[in-house]
PDB file of N, CA, C and O in Angstrom:
ATOM      1  N   MET T   1     164.409  20.084 121.735  1.00 67.00           N
ATOM      2  CA  MET T   1     165.498  21.209 120.098  1.00 67.00           C
ATOM      3  C   MET T   1     167.366  20.278 121.332  1.00 67.00           C
ATOM      4  O   MET T   1     167.769  21.252 120.328  1.00 67.00           O
ATOM      5  N   GLU T   2     167.149  19.639 121.684  1.00 68.00           N
ATOM      6  CA  GLU T   2     168.703  19.890 122.939  1.00 68.00           C
ATOM      7  C   GLU T   2     169.038  18.428 120.789  1.00 68.00           C
ATOM      8  O   GLU T   2     168.067  17.518 120.962  1.00 68.00           O
ATOM      9  N   GLY T   3     170.268  18.621 121.370  1.00 75.00           N
ATOM     10  CA  GLY T   3     171.137  17.687 119.703  1.00 75.00           C
ATOM     11  C   GLY T   3     171.158  18.451 118.733  1.00 75.00           C
ATOM     12  O   GLY T   3     171.667  17.861 118.087  1.00 75.00           O
ATOM     13  N   THR T   4     170.973  19.800 119.288  1.00 79.00           N
ATOM     14  CA  THR T   4     170.671  20.281 117.772  1.00 79.00           C
ATOM     15  C   THR T   4     171.344  21.812 117.871  1.00 79.00           C
ATOM     16  O   THR T   4     172.104  22.100 118.210  1.00 79.00           O
ATOM     17  N   ASP T   5     171.629  21.979 116.744  1.00 82.00           N
ATOM     18  CA  ASP T   5     172.931  23.615 116.245  1.00 82.00           C
ATOM     19  C   ASP T   5     171.907  24.673 117.017  1.00 82.00           C
ATOM     20  O   ASP T   5     172.606  25.561 116.959  1.00 82.00           O
ATOM     21  N   VAL T   6     170.944  24.577 117.453  1.00 81.00           N
ATOM     22  CA  VAL T   6     170.192  25.620 117.971  1.00 81.00           C
ATOM     23  C   VAL T   6     170.379  26.737 119.433  1.00 81.00           C
ATOM     24  O   VAL T   6     170.827  25.289 119.911  1.00 81.00           O
ATOM     25  N   CYS T   7     170.633  27.457 119.353  1.00 80.00           N
ATOM     26  CA  CYS T   7     170.885  28.186 120.334  1.00 80.00           C
ATOM     27  C   CYS T   7     169.795  28.267 121.658  1.00 80.00           C
ATOM     28  O   CYS T   7     168.761  28.757 120.863  1.00 80.00           O
ATOM     29  N   PHE T   8     169.455  27.828 122.735  1.00 78.00           N
ATOM     30  CA  PHE T   8     168.691  27.906 123.382  1.00 78.00           C
ATOM     31  C   PHE T   8     168.231  27.754 125.062  1.00 78.00           C
ATOM     32  O   PHE T   8     169.740  26.751 124.862  1.00 78.00           O
ATOM     33  N   ALA T   9     167.357  27.461 125.372  1.00 79.00           N
ATOM     34  CA  ALA T   9     167.232  27.860 126.925  1.00 79.00           C
ATOM     35  C   ALA T   9     165.864  27.160 127.367  1.00 79.00           C
ATOM     36  O   ALA T   9     165.245  27.323 126.780  1.00 79.00           O
ATOM     37  N   PRO T  10     165.919  26.087 128.229  1.00 81.00           N
ATOM     38  CA  PRO T  10     164.361  25.725 128.556  1.00 81.00           C
ATOM     39  C   PRO T  10     164.291  26.514 129.649  1.00 81.00           C
ATOM     40  O   PRO T  10     164.705  27.199 130.834  1.00 81.00           O
ATOM     41  N   ILE T  11     163.107  27.061 130.037  1.00 90.00           N
ATOM     42  CA  ILE T  11     162.634  27.283 130.752  1.00 90.00           C
ATOM     43  C   ILE T  11     161.540  26.348 132.163  1.00 90.00           C
ATOM     44  O   ILE T  11     160.721  25.420 131.360  1.00 90.00           O
ATOM     45  N   LEU T  12     162.574  26.645 132.893  1.00 93.00           N
ATOM     46  CA  LEU T  12     162.069  25.180 133.985  1.00 93.00           C
ATOM     47  C   LEU T  12     162.078  26.394 135.384  1.00 93.00           C
ATOM     48  O   LEU T  12     162.207  27.181 135.979  1.00 93.00           O
ATOM     49  N   THR T  13     161.183  25.474 136.249  1.00 94.00           N
ATOM     50  CA  THR T  13     160.472  26.127 137.455  1.00 94.00           C
ATOM     51  C   THR T  13     161.685  25.310 138.734  1.00 94.00           C
ATOM     52  O   THR T  13     163.251  24.797 138.001  1.00 94.00           O
ATOM     53  N   MET T  14     161.892  26.132 139.573  1.00 90.00           N
ATOM     54  CA  MET T  14     162.402  26.239 141.038  1.00 90.00           C
ATOM     55  C   MET T  14     163.305  24.400 140.941  1.00 90.00           C
ATOM     56  O   MET T  14     163.796  23.893 141.889  1.00 90.00           O
ATOM     57  N   ALA T  15     161.818  23.913 141.120  1.00 92.00           N
ATOM     58  CA  ALA T  15     161.977  22.007 141.058  1.00 92.00           C
ATOM     59  C   ALA T  15     163.041  21.143 140.175  1.00 92.00           C
ATOM     60  O   ALA T  15     163.325  20.607 140.957  1.00 92.00           O
ATOM     61  N   GLU T  16     162.436  22.374 139.222  1.00 95.00           N
ATOM     62  CA  GLU T  16     162.823  21.305 138.404  1.00 95.00           C
ATOM     63  C   GLU T  16     164.359  21.091 137.625  1.00 95.00           C
ATOM     64  O   GLU T  16     165.200  20.752 136.985  1.00 95.00           O
ATOM     65  N   ALA T  17     165.028  22.453 138.221  1.00 95.00           N
ATOM     66  CA  ALA T  17     166.431  23.178 137.850  1.00 95.00           C
ATOM     67  C   ALA T  17     167.783  22.657 137.866  1.00 95.00           C
ATOM     68  O   ALA T  17     168.350  22.446 137.601  1.00 95.00           O
ATOM     69  N   PRO T  18     167.294  22.263 139.375  1.00 95.00           N
ATOM     70  CA  PRO T  18     168.551  21.212 140.209  1.00 95.00           C
ATOM     71  C   PRO T  18     168.654  19.980 138.807  1.00 95.00           C
ATOM     72  O   PRO T  18     169.249  19.641 139.417  1.00 95.00           O
ATOM     73  N   ALA T  19     168.262  19.188 138.998  1.00 95.00           N
ATOM     74  CA  ALA T  19     167.881  18.152 137.897  1.00 95.00           C
ATOM     75  C   ALA T  19     168.497  18.211 136.663  1.00 95.00           C
ATOM     76  O   ALA T  19     167.968  16.857 136.263  1.00 95.00           O
ATOM     77  N   HIS T  20     167.911  19.502 136.604  1.00 94.00           N
ATOM     78  CA  HIS T  20     168.123  18.830 134.425  1.00 94.00           C
ATOM     79  C   HIS T  20     169.613  19.092 134.527  1.00 94.00           C
ATOM     80  O   HIS T  20     170.625  18.763 134.958  1.00 94.00           O
ATOM     81  N   PRO T  21     169.782  18.113 133.983  1.00 93.00           N
ATOM     82  CA  PRO T  21     171.920  17.693 133.497  1.00 93.00           C
ATOM     83  C   PRO T  21     172.581  18.295 133.390  1.00 93.00           C
ATOM     84  O   PRO T  21     173.879  18.343 133.960  1.00 93.00           O
ATOM     85  N   HIS T  22     172.114  19.577 132.452  1.00 91.00           N
ATOM     86  CA  HIS T  22     173.595  20.739 132.530  1.00 91.00           C
ATOM     87  C   HIS T  22     173.409  21.791 134.133  1.00 91.00           C
ATOM     88  O   HIS T  22     174.539  21.516 133.914  1.00 91.00           O
ATOM     89  N   ASN T  23     172.070  21.385 134.548  1.00 93.00           N
ATOM     90  CA  ASN T  23     172.725  22.678 135.681  1.00 93.00           C
ATOM     91  C   ASN T  23     173.487  21.351 136.984  1.00 93.00           C
ATOM     92  O   ASN T  23     174.623  21.177 137.836  1.00 93.00           O
ATOM     93  N   ALA T  24     173.491  20.160 136.852  1.00 94.00           N
ATOM     94  CA  ALA T  24     173.194  19.032 137.441  1.00 94.00           C
ATOM     95  C   ALA T  24     175.338  18.697 137.891  1.00 94.00           C
ATOM     96  O   ALA T  24     175.409  18.352 138.427  1.00 94.00           O
ATOM     97  N   ALA T  25     175.643  18.298 137.067  1.00 94.00           N
ATOM     98  CA  ALA T  25     176.325  18.036 135.753  1.00 94.00           C
ATOM     99  C   ALA T  25     177.728  19.423 136.445  1.00 94.00           C
ATOM    100  O   ALA T  25     178.656  19.452 136.892  1.00 94.00           O
ATOM    101  N   ARG T  26     176.908  20.728 136.583  1.00 91.00           N
ATOM    102  CA  ARG T  26     178.504  21.919 136.693  1.00 91.00           C
ATOM    103  C   ARG T  26     177.145  22.566 138.669  1.00 91.00           C
ATOM    104  O   ARG T  26     178.303  22.990 138.819  1.00 91.00           O
ATOM    105  N   GLU T  27     177.188  21.348 139.215  1.00 90.00           N
ATOM    106  CA  GLU T  27     176.728  21.806 140.514  1.00 90.00           C
ATOM    107  C   GLU T  27     175.736  23.508 140.603  1.00 90.00           C
ATOM    108  O   GLU T  27     176.604  23.367 142.013  1.00 90.00           O
ATOM    109  N   ILE T  28     174.692  23.436 140.025  1.00 92.00           N
ATOM    110  CA  ILE T  28     174.495  25.198 139.695  1.00 92.00           C
ATOM    111  C   ILE T  28     173.891  25.272 141.419  1.00 92.00           C
ATOM    112  O   ILE T  28     173.781  26.565 141.764  1.00 92.00           O
ATOM    113  N   PHE T  29     172.835  24.165 142.025  1.00 94.00           N
ATOM    114  CA  PHE T  29     172.717  24.141 143.138  1.00 94.00           C
ATOM    115  C   PHE T  29     172.669  23.580 144.535  1.00 94.00           C
ATOM    116  O   PHE T  29     173.908  22.121 143.728  1.00 94.00           O
ATOM    117  N   VAL T  30     172.994  23.840 145.854  1.00 92.00           N
ATOM    118  CA  VAL T  30     173.405  23.477 147.210  1.00 92.00           C
ATOM    119  C   VAL T  30     172.139  23.066 147.794  1.00 92.00           C
ATOM    120  O   VAL T  30     170.633  23.427 147.661  1.00 92.00           O
ATOM    121  N   THR T  31     172.229  22.027 147.980  1.00 92.00           N
ATOM    122  CA  THR T  31     171.202  22.142 148.849  1.00 92.00           C
ATOM    123  C   THR T  31     171.165  22.670 150.896  1.00 92.00           C
ATOM    124  O   THR T  31     172.994  21.709 150.907  1.00 92.00           O
ATOM    125  N   ARG T  32     171.300  22.910 151.493  1.00 89.00           N
ATOM    126  CA  ARG T  32     171.157  23.329 152.920  1.00 89.00           C
ATOM    127  C   ARG T  32     170.021  23.957 153.483  1.00 89.00           C
ATOM    128  O   ARG T  32     169.594  24.482 152.853  1.00 89.00           O
ATOM    129  N   HIS T  33     171.156  23.262 154.579  1.00 88.00           N
ATOM    130  CA  HIS T  33     169.642  22.941 155.851  1.00 88.00           C
ATOM    131  C   HIS T  33     168.379  23.106 155.396  1.00 88.00           C
ATOM    132  O   HIS T  33     167.234  22.924 155.461  1.00 88.00           O
ATOM    133  N   GLY T  34     168.386  21.915 153.993  1.00 91.00           N
ATOM    134  CA  GLY T  34     167.004  20.925 153.996  1.00 91.00           C
ATOM    135  C   GLY T  34     167.002  21.768 152.895  1.00 91.00           C
ATOM    136  O   GLY T  34     165.815  21.770 151.904  1.00 91.00           O
ATOM    137  N   VAL T  35     167.501  23.127 152.408  1.00 91.00           N
ATOM    138  CA  VAL T  35     166.270  24.147 150.767  1.00 91.00           C
ATOM    139  C   VAL T  35     167.178  24.410 149.759  1.00 91.00           C
ATOM    140  O   VAL T  35     168.765  24.298 150.389  1.00 91.00           O
ATOM    141  N   THR T  36     167.029  23.878 148.823  1.00 93.00           N
ATOM    142  CA  THR T  36     168.082  23.670 147.239  1.00 93.00           C
ATOM    143  C   THR T  36     167.661  25.618 147.328  1.00 93.00           C
ATOM    144  O   THR T  36     166.957  26.193 147.294  1.00 93.00           O
ATOM    145  N   GLN T  37     169.683  25.751 146.961  1.00 92.00           N
ATOM    146  CA  GLN T  37     169.031  27.056 145.763  1.00 92.00           C
ATOM    147  C   GLN T  37     170.862  27.596 145.768  1.00 92.00           C
ATOM    148  O   GLN T  37     171.203  26.125 145.648  1.00 92.00           O
ATOM    149  N   PRO T  38     170.520  28.045 144.679  1.00 92.00           N
ATOM    150  CA  PRO T  38     171.462  29.017 144.190  1.00 92.00           C
ATOM    151  C   PRO T  38     173.370  28.606 145.023  1.00 92.00           C
ATOM    152  O   PRO T  38     172.885  28.919 145.844  1.00 92.00           O
ATOM    153  N   ALA T  39     174.504  27.825 144.097  1.00 90.00           N
ATOM    154  CA  ALA T  39     175.235  27.722 144.517  1.00 90.00           C
ATOM    155  C   ALA T  39     175.565  29.534 144.694  1.00 90.00           C
ATOM    156  O   ALA T  39     175.698  29.611 144.267  1.00 90.00           O
ATOM    157  N   PRO T  40     176.588  29.610 144.962  1.00 85.00           N
ATOM    158  CA  PRO T  40     177.309  30.775 145.408  1.00 85.00           C
ATOM    159  C   PRO T  40     178.210  30.629 144.382  1.00 85.00           C
ATOM    160  O   PRO T  40     178.958  29.613 143.978  1.00 85.00           O
ATOM    161  N   ALA T  41     178.386  32.166 143.583  1.00 83.00           N
ATOM    162  CA  ALA T  41     178.709  32.796 141.793  1.00 83.00           C
ATOM    163  C   ALA T  41     178.952  33.758 142.688  1.00 83.00           C
ATOM    164  O   ALA T  41     178.726  34.743 143.060  1.00 83.00           O
ATOM    165  N   PRO T  42     180.410  34.321 142.245  1.00 82.00           N
ATOM    166  CA  PRO T  42     181.113  33.645 140.647  1.00 82.00           C
ATOM    167  C   PRO T  42     182.202  32.072 141.501  1.00 82.00           C
ATOM    168  O   PRO T  42     181.786  32.592 142.866  1.00 82.00           O
ATOM    169  N   ARG T  43     182.301  31.344 140.804  1.00 82.00           N
ATOM    170  CA  ARG T  43     182.837  30.586 141.306  1.00 82.00           C
ATOM    171  C   ARG T  43     184.627  30.225 140.374  1.00 82.00           C
ATOM    172  O   ARG T  43     184.366  30.526 139.368  1.00 82.00           O
ATOM    173  N   PHE T  44     185.580  30.723 141.242  1.00 83.00           N
ATOM    174  CA  PHE T  44     186.245  30.742 140.499  1.00 83.00           C
ATOM    175  C   PHE T  44     187.424  29.585 141.065  1.00 83.00           C
ATOM    176  O   PHE T  44     187.722  28.480 142.402  1.00 83.00           O
ATOM    177  N   SER T  45     188.177  28.850 140.501  1.00 80.00           N
ATOM    178  CA  SER T  45     188.863  27.850 141.159  1.00 80.00           C
ATOM    179  C   SER T  45     190.581  27.893 141.757  1.00 80.00           C
ATOM    180  O   SER T  45     189.926  26.997 143.023  1.00 80.00           O
ATOM    181  N   ARG T  46     190.979  28.655 142.589  1.00 85.00           N
ATOM    182  CA  ARG T  46     191.975  29.722 142.394  1.00 85.00           C
ATOM    183  C   ARG T  46     191.658  30.521 144.578  1.00 85.00           C
ATOM    184  O   ARG T  46     191.980  30.058 145.625  1.00 85.00           O
ATOM    185  N   THR T  47     189.878  30.579 144.197  1.00 80.00           N
ATOM    186  CA  THR T  47     189.495  30.941 145.835  1.00 80.00           C
ATOM    187  C   THR T  47     188.342  30.093 145.186  1.00 80.00           C
ATOM    188  O   THR T  47     187.035  30.996 144.983  1.00 80.00           O
ATOM    189  N   PRO T  48     187.508  29.427 146.059  1.00 76.00           N
ATOM    190  CA  PRO T  48     186.493  29.316 146.422  1.00 76.00           C
ATOM    191  C   PRO T  48     185.791  29.290 147.125  1.00 76.00           C
ATOM    192  O   PRO T  48     186.334  30.133 148.305  1.00 76.00           O
ATOM    193  N   SER T  49     184.333  29.308 147.025  1.00 77.00           N
ATOM    194  CA  SER T  49     183.454  30.589 147.485  1.00 77.00           C
ATOM    195  C   SER T  49     182.712  28.840 148.984  1.00 77.00           C
ATOM    196  O   SER T  49     183.146  28.038 148.329  1.00 77.00           O
ATOM    197  N   ALA T  50     182.221  29.303 149.155  1.00 78.00           N
ATOM    198  CA  ALA T  50     181.285  28.711 150.754  1.00 78.00           C
ATOM    199  C   ALA T  50     180.234  29.383 150.839  1.00 78.00           C
ATOM    200  O   ALA T  50     180.297  30.594 150.782  1.00 78.00           O
ATOM    201  N   ILE T  51     178.881  28.499 151.264  1.00 80.00           N
ATOM    202  CA  ILE T  51     178.242  28.932 152.052  1.00 80.00           C
ATOM    203  C   ILE T  51     178.342  29.130 153.637  1.00 80.00           C
ATOM    204  O   ILE T  51     178.649  27.862 153.965  1.00 80.00           O
ATOM    205  N   ARG T  52     178.115  30.362 154.027  1.00 81.00           N
ATOM    206  CA  ARG T  52     178.335  29.942 156.416  1.00 81.00           C
ATOM    207  C   ARG T  52     177.658  30.219 156.415  1.00 81.00           C
ATOM    208  O   ARG T  52     175.885  30.400 155.992  1.00 81.00           O
ATOM    209  N   ASP T  53     177.431  29.856 157.651  1.00 81.00           N
ATOM    210  CA  ASP T  53     176.552  30.735 158.850  1.00 81.00           C
ATOM    211  C   ASP T  53     175.627  30.892 159.161  1.00 81.00           C
ATOM    212  O   ASP T  53     176.889  31.707 159.112  1.00 81.00           O
ATOM    213  N   ALA T  54     175.184  32.434 159.631  1.00 80.00           N
ATOM    214  CA  ALA T  54     175.150  33.411 159.793  1.00 80.00           C
ATOM    215  C   ALA T  54     175.532  33.211 161.468  1.00 80.00           C
ATOM    216  O   ALA T  54     175.324  31.850 162.298  1.00 80.00           O
ATOM    217  N   ALA T  55     176.078  34.265 161.855  1.00 81.00           N
ATOM    218  CA  ALA T  55     176.355  34.925 162.734  1.00 81.00           C
ATOM    219  C   ALA T  55     174.637  34.658 164.367  1.00 81.00           C
ATOM    220  O   ALA T  55     174.362  35.146 163.790  1.00 81.00           O
ATOM    221  N   THR T  56     175.904  33.884 165.412  1.00 83.00           N
ATOM    222  CA  THR T  56     174.491  34.035 166.051  1.00 83.00           C
ATOM    223  C   THR T  56     175.479  34.784 167.666  1.00 83.00           C
ATOM    224  O   THR T  56     176.620  35.044 167.379  1.00 83.00           O
ATOM    225  N   ALA T  57     174.460  35.311 168.918  1.00 83.00           N
ATOM    226  CA  ALA T  57     174.265  36.098 169.830  1.00 83.00           C
ATOM    227  C   ALA T  57     173.472  35.593 170.856  1.00 83.00           C
ATOM    228  O   ALA T  57     172.420  35.355 170.372  1.00 83.00           O
ATOM    229  N   ASP T  58     173.553  35.854 171.995  1.00 87.00           N
ATOM    230  CA  ASP T  58     173.152  35.553 172.864  1.00 87.00           C
ATOM    231  C   ASP T  58     172.935  36.570 172.896  1.00 87.00           C
ATOM    232  O   ASP T  58     172.802  38.001 174.036  1.00 87.00           O
ATOM    233  N   ILE T  59     171.465  37.602 173.330  1.00 89.00           N
ATOM    234  CA  ILE T  59     170.419  38.338 173.450  1.00 89.00           C
ATOM    235  C   ILE T  59     170.324  38.777 174.455  1.00 89.00           C
ATOM    236  O   ILE T  59     171.076  40.469 174.945  1.00 89.00           O
ATOM    237  N   ALA T  60     171.038  37.513 176.138  1.00 89.00           N
ATOM    238  CA  ALA T  60     171.560  38.819 177.053  1.00 89.00           C
ATOM    239  C   ALA T  60     172.701  38.789 177.149  1.00 89.00           C
ATOM    240  O   ALA T  60     172.370  40.171 178.134  1.00 89.00           O
ATOM    241  N   ASP T  61     173.828  38.092 176.597  1.00 87.00           N
ATOM    242  CA  ASP T  61     174.984  39.325 176.551  1.00 87.00           C
ATOM    243  C   ASP T  61     175.197  40.343 175.806  1.00 87.00           C
ATOM    244  O   ASP T  61     175.114  41.977 176.596  1.00 87.00           O
ATOM    245  N   LEU T  62     174.545  40.701 174.252  1.00 86.00           N
ATOM    246  CA  LEU T  62     174.170  41.821 173.977  1.00 86.00           C
ATOM    247  C   LEU T  62     173.302  42.882 175.125  1.00 86.00           C
ATOM    248  O   LEU T  62     173.319  43.877 175.338  1.00 86.00           O
ATOM    249  N   THR T  63     172.117  42.644 175.916  1.00 89.00           N
ATOM    250  CA  THR T  63     171.628  43.770 176.501  1.00 89.00           C
ATOM    251  C   THR T  63     172.705  43.827 177.708  1.00 89.00           C
ATOM    252  O   THR T  63     172.535  44.791 177.771  1.00 89.00           O
ATOM    253  N   ARG T  64     173.241  42.972 177.894  1.00 88.00           N
ATOM    254  CA  ARG T  64     174.370  43.787 179.182  1.00 88.00           C
ATOM    255  C   ARG T  64     175.665  44.585 178.968  1.00 88.00           C
ATOM    256  O   ARG T  64     175.103  45.492 179.218  1.00 88.00           O
ATOM    257  N   GLU T  65     175.816  44.432 177.187  1.00 85.00           N
ATOM    258  CA  GLU T  65     176.408  44.963 176.662  1.00 85.00           C
ATOM    259  C   GLU T  65     175.556  46.557 176.547  1.00 85.00           C
ATOM    260  O   GLU T  65     176.808  47.659 177.104  1.00 85.00           O
ATOM    261  N   TRP T  66     174.083  46.578 176.548  1.00 87.00           N
ATOM    262  CA  TRP T  66     174.090  48.115 176.061  1.00 87.00           C
ATOM    263  C   TRP T  66     173.264  48.485 177.153  1.00 87.00           C
ATOM    264  O   TRP T  66     173.665  49.788 177.328  1.00 87.00           O
ATOM    265  N   LYS T  67     173.300  48.137 178.091  1.00 87.00           N
ATOM    266  CA  LYS T  67     173.017  48.982 179.708  1.00 87.00           C
ATOM    267  C   LYS T  67     174.054  49.431 180.490  1.00 87.00           C
ATOM    268  O   LYS T  67     174.019  50.229 180.616  1.00 87.00           O
ATOM    269  N   LYS T  68     175.809  48.146 179.850  1.00 82.00           N
ATOM    270  CA  LYS T  68     176.914  49.197 180.560  1.00 82.00           C
ATOM    271  C   LYS T  68     177.188  50.697 179.833  1.00 82.00           C
ATOM    272  O   LYS T  68     177.928  51.092 180.103  1.00 82.00           O
ATOM    273  N   SER T  69     176.641  50.687 179.263  1.00 69.00           N
ATOM    274  CA  SER T  69     177.116  51.787 177.715  1.00 69.00           C
ATOM    275  C   SER T  69     175.889  52.939 178.392  1.00 69.00           C
ATOM    276  O   SER T  69     175.431  53.535 178.582  1.00 69.00           O
TER     277      SER T  69
END
């Protein structure tokens, strides 16, 4: 049905979706730490979004702080 005037969208698996030409052209999916996932949304031209790493903490420092209180 592609290339016709009919409105439709194929049902794709998560393995197929990133390779579909429509999604690939719009960079809908990103690979982060070896995992392919949907890119952040919404995307605005003046305020780009980004995937950030999770905050890390040293458990020894945290337990010392807890013991102080």
